[in-house]
PDB file of C-alpha atoms in Angstrom:
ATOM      1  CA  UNK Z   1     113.760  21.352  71.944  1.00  0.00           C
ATOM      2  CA  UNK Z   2     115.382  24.465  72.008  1.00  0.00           C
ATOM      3  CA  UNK Z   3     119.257  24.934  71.033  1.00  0.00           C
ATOM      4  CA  UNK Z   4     121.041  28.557  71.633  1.00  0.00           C
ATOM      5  CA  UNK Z   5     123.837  28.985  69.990  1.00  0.00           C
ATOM      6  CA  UNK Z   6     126.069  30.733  72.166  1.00  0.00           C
ATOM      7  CA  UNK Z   7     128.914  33.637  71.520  1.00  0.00           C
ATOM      8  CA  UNK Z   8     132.982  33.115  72.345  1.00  0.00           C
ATOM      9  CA  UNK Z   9     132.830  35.196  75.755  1.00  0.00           C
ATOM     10  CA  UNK Z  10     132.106  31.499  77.982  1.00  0.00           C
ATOM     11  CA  UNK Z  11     135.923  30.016  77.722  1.00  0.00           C
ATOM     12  CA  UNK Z  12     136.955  28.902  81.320  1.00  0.00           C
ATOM     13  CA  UNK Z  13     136.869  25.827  82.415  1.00  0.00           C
ATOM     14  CA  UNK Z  14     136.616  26.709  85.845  1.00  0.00           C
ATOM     15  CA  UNK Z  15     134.083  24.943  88.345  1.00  0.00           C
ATOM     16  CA  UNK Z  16     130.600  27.354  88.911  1.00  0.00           C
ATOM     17  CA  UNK Z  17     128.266  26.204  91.581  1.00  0.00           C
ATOM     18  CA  UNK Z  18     125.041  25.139  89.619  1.00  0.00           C
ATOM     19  CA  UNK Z  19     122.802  26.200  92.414  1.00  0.00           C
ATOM     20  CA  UNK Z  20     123.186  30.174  93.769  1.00  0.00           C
ATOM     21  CA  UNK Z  21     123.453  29.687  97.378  1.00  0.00           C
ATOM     22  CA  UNK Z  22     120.313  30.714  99.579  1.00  0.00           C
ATOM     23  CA  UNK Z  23     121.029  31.698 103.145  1.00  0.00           C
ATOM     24  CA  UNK Z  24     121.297  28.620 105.614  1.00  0.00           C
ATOM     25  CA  UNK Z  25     122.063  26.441 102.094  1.00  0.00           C
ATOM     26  CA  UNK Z  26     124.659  25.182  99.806  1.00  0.00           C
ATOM     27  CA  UNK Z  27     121.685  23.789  97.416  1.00  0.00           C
ATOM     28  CA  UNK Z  28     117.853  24.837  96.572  1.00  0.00           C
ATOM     29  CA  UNK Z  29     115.397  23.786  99.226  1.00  0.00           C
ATOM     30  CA  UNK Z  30     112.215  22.101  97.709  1.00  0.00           C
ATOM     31  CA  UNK Z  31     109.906  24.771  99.124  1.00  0.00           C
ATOM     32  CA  UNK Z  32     107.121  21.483  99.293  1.00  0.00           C
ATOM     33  CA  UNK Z  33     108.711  18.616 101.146  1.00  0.00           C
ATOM     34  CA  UNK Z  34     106.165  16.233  99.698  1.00  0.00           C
ATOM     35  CA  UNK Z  35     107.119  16.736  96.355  1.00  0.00           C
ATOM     36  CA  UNK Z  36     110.037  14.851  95.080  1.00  0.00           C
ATOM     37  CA  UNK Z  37     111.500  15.810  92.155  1.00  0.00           C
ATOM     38  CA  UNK Z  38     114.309  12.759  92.111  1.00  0.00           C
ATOM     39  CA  UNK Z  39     111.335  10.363  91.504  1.00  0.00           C
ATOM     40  CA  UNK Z  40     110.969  12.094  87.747  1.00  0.00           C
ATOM     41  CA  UNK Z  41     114.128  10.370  86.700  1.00  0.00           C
ATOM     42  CA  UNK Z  42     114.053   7.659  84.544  1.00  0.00           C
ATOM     43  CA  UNK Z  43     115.931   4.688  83.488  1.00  0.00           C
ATOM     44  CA  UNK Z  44     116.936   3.678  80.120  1.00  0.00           C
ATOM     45  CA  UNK Z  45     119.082   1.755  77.544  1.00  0.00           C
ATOM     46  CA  UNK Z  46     118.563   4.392  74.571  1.00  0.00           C
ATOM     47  CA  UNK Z  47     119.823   8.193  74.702  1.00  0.00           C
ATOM     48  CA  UNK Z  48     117.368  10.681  75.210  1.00  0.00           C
ATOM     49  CA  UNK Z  49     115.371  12.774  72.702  1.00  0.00           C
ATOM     50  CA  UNK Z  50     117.823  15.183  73.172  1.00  0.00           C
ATOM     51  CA  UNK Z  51     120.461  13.554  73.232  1.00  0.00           C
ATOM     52  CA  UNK Z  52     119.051  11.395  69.604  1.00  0.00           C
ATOM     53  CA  UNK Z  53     118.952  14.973  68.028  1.00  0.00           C
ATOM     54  CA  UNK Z  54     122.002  15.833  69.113  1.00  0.00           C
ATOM     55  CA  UNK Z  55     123.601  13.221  67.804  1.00  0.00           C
ATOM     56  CA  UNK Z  56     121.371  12.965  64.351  1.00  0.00           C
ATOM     57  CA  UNK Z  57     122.828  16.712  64.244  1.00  0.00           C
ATOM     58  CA  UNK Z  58     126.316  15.618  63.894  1.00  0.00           C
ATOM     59  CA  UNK Z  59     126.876  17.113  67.741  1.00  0.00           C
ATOM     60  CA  UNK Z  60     127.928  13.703  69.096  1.00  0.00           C
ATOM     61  CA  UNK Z  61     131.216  13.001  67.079  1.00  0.00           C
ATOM     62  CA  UNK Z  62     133.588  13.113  70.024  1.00  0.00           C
ATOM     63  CA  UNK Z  63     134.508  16.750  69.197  1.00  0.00           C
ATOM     64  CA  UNK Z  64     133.192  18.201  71.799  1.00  0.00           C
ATOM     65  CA  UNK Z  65     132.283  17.671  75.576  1.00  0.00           C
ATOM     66  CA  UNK Z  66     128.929  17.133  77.237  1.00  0.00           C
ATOM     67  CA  UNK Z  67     127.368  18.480  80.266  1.00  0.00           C
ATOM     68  CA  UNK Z  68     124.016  16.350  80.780  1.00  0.00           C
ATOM     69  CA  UNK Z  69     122.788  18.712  83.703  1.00  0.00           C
ATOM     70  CA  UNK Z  70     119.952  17.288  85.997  1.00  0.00           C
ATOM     71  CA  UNK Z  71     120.987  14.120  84.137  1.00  0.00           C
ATOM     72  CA  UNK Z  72     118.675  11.856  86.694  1.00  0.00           C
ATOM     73  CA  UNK Z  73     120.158   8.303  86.640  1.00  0.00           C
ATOM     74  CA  UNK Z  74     123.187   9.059  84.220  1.00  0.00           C
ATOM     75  CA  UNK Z  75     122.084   7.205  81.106  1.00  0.00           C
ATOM     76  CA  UNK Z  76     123.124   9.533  78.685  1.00  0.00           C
ATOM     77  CA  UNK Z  77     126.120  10.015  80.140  1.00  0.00           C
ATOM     78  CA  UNK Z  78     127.272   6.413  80.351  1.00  0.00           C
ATOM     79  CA  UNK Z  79     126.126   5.345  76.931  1.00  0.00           C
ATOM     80  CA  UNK Z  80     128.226   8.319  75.371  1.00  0.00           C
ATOM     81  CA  UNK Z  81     130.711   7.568  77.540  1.00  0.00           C
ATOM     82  CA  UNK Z  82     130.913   4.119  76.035  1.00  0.00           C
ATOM     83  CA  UNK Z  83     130.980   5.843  72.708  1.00  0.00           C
ATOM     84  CA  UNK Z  84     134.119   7.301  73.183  1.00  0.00           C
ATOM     85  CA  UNK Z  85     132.839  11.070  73.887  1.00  0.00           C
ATOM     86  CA  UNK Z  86     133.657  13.275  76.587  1.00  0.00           C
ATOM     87  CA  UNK Z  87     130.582  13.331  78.661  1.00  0.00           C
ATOM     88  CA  UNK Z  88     130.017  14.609  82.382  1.00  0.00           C
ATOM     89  CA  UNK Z  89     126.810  14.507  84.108  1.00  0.00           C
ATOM     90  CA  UNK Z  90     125.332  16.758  87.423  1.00  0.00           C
ATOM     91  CA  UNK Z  91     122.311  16.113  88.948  1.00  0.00           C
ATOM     92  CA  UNK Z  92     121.455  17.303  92.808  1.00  0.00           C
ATOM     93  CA  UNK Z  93     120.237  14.188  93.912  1.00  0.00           C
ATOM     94  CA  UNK Z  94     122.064  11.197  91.924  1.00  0.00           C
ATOM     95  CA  UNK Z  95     125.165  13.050  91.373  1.00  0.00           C
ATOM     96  CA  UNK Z  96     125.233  15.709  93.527  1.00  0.00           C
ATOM     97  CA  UNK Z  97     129.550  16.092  94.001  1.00  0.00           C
ATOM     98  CA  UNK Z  98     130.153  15.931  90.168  1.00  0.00           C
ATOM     99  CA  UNK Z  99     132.835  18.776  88.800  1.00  0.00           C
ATOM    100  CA  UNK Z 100     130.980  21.470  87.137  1.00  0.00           C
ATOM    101  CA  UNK Z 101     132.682  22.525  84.901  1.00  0.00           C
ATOM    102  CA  UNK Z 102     131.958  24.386  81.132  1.00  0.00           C
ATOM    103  CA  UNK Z 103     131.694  22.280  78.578  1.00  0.00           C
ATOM    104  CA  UNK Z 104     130.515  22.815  74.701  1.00  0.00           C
ATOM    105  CA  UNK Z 105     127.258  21.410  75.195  1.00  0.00           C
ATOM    106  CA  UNK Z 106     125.253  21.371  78.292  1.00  0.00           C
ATOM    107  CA  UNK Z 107     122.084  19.776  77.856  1.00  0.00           C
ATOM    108  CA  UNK Z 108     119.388  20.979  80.244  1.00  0.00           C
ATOM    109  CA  UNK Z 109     116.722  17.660  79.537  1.00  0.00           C
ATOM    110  CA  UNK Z 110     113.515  17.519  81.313  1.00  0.00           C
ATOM    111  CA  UNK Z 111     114.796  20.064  84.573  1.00  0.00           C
ATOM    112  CA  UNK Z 112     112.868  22.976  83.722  1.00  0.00           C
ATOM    113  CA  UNK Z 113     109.321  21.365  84.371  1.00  0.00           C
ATOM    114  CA  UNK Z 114     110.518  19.609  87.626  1.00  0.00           C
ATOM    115  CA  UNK Z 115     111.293  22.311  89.282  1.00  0.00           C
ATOM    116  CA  UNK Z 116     108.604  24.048  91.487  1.00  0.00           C
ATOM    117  CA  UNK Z 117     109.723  27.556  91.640  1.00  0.00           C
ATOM    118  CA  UNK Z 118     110.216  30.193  88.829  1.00  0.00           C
ATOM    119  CA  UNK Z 119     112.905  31.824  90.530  1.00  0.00           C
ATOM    120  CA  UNK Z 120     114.904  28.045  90.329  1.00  0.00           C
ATOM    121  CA  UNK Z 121     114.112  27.889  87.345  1.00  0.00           C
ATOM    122  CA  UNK Z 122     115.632  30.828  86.253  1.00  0.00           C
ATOM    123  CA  UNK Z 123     118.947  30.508  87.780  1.00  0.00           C
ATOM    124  CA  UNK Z 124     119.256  26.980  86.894  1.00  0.00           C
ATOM    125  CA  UNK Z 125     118.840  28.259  83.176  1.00  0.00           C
ATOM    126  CA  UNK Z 126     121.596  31.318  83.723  1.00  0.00           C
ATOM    127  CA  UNK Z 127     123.915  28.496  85.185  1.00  0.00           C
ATOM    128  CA  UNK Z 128     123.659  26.144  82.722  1.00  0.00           C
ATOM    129  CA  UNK Z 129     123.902  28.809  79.725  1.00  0.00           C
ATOM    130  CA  UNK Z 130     127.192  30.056  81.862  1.00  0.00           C
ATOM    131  CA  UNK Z 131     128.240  26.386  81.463  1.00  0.00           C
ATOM    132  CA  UNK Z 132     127.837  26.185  78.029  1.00  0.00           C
ATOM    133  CA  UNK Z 133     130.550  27.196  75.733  1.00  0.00           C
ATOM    134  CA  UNK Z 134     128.673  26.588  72.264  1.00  0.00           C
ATOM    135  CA  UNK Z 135     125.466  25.235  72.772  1.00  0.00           C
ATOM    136  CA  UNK Z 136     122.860  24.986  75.574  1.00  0.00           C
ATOM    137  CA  UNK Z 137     119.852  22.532  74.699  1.00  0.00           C
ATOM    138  CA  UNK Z 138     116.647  22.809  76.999  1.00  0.00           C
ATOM    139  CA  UNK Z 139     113.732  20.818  76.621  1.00  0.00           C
ATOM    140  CA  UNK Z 140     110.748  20.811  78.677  1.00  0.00           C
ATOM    141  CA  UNK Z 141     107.246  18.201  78.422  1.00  0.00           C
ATOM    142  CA  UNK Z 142     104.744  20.030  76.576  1.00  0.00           C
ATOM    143  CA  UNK Z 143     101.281  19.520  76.289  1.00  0.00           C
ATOM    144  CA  UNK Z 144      99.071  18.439  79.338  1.00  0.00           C
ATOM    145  CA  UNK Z 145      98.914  16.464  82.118  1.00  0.00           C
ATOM    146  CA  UNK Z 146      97.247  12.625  81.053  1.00  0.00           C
ATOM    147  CA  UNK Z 147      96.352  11.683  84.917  1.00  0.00           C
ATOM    148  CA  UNK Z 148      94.562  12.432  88.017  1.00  0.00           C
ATOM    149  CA  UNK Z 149      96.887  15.322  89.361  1.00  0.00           C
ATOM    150  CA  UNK Z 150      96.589  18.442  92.079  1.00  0.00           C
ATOM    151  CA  UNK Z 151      97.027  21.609  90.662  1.00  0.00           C
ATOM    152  CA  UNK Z 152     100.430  23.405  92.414  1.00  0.00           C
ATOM    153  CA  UNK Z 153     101.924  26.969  91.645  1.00  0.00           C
ATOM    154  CA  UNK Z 154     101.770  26.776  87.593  1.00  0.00           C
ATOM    155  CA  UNK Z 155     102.020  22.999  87.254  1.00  0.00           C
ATOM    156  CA  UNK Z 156     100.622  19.968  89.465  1.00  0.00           C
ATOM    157  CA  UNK Z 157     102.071  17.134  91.886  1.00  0.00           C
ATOM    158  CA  UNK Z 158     101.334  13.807  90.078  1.00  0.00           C
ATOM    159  CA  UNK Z 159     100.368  10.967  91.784  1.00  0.00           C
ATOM    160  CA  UNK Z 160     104.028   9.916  92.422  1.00  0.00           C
ATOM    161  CA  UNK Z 161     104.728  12.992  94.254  1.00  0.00           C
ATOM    162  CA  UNK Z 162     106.474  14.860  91.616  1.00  0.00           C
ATOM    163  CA  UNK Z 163     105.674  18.240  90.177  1.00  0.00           C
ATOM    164  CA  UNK Z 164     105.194  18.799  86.431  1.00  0.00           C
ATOM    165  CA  UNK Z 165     105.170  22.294  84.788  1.00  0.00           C
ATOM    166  CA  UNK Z 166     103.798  21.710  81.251  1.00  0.00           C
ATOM    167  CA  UNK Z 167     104.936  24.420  78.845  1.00  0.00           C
ATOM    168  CA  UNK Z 168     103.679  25.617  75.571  1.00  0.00           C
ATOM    169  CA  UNK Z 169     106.286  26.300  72.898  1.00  0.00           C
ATOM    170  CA  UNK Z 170     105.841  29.758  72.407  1.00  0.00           C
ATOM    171  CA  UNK Z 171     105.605  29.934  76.579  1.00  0.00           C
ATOM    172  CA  UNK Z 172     109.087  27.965  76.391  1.00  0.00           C
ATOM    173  CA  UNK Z 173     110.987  30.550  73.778  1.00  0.00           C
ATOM    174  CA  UNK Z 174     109.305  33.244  75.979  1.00  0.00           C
ATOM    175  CA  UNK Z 175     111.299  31.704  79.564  1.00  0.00           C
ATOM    176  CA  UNK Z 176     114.185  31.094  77.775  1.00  0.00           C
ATOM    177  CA  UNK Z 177     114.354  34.763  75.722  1.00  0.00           C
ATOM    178  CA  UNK Z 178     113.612  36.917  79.271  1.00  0.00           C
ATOM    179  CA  UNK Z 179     115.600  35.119  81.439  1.00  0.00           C
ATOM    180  CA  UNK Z 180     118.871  34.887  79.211  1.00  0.00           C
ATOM    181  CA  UNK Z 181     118.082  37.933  76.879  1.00  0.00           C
ATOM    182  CA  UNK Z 182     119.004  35.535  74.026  1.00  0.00           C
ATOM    183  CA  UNK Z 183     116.812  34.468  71.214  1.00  0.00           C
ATOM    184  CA  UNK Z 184     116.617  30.628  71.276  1.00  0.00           C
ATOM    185  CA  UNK Z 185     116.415  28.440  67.878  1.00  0.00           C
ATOM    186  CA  UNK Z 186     113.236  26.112  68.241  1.00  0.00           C
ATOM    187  CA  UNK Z 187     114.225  22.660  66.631  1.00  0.00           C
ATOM    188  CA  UNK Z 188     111.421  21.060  67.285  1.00  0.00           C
ATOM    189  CA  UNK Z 189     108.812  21.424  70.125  1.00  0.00           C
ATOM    190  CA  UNK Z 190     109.589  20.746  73.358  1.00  0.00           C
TER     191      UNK Z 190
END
């Protein structure tokens, strides 16, 4: 997990389009039709690792808001909710009309590796760092694929249809430091 600490400058709290808009479209265009990155979300009744650190961290107190983007299902989001903190979620196929709007945190779980394209990649990363008025938390899967898969672009499709990009840690700080000119601070791999 990576957490940037971010400067002052990001104050609004006016809405910015997550996606930048490609010609013909409001929204990135899987360039594989076959691979469907909606099927990577998963339910659950805990919060995410992220989300656990977070709140181990002291982040979680209610004094400040959340942005879970590419939140999937909205777990996170409705547990904290429950909790009494100030918690929005985004996510282009389960929530696709949600405000986006800055918030203190924007937590950026699990999006990176789904995501086909570098270029997407990238701007998904600028947007959610512009969203972010204190921190912006990224994690990715490390490691290596466990299953039978088909090697695509620099990841594979899984079985289910859904494309993984497996990072290393020192590949992740690398992504993160030349697409946002920022150092990140590793907390823990991944």
């Amino acid at each position: 997990i990576i957490i940037k600490e971010l400067d002052s400058r990001f104050s609004s709290s006016q809405p910015i389009s997550l996606f930048d808009e490609i010609p013909g479209n409001k929204t990135f265009r899987n360039p594989n039709p076959l691979i469907d990155s909606s099927k990577t979300a998963i339910s659950r009744n805990t919060l995410s690792l992220p989300m656990q650190i977070l709140e181990k961290e002291g982040y979680l107190d209610g004094a400040y808001t959340i942005l879970d983007y590419g939140c999937g299902k909205g777990e996170d989001v409705s547990i904290l909710k429950k909790r009494g903190v100030s918690a929005r979620c985004y996510d282009p196929h389960f929530f696709p009309t949600k405000p986006k709007r800055k918030a203190n945190i924007v937590n950026l779980g699990y999006v990176l590796n789904v995501m086909p394209t570098k270029a997407e990649r990238r701007r998904v990363l600028k947007r959610a760092f512009d969203l972010a008025t204190d921190l912006l938390v990224v994690t990715v899967r490390t490691g290596s694929p466990q299953s039978k898969t088909t090697p695509y672009k620099d990841g594979i499709v899984t079985t289910r249809d859904t494309f993984q990009k497996y990072y290393t840690q020192a590949e992740l700080i690398n992504f993160v430091k030349k697409t946002l000119k920022k150092t990140p601070i590793s907390v823990r791999t991944g």
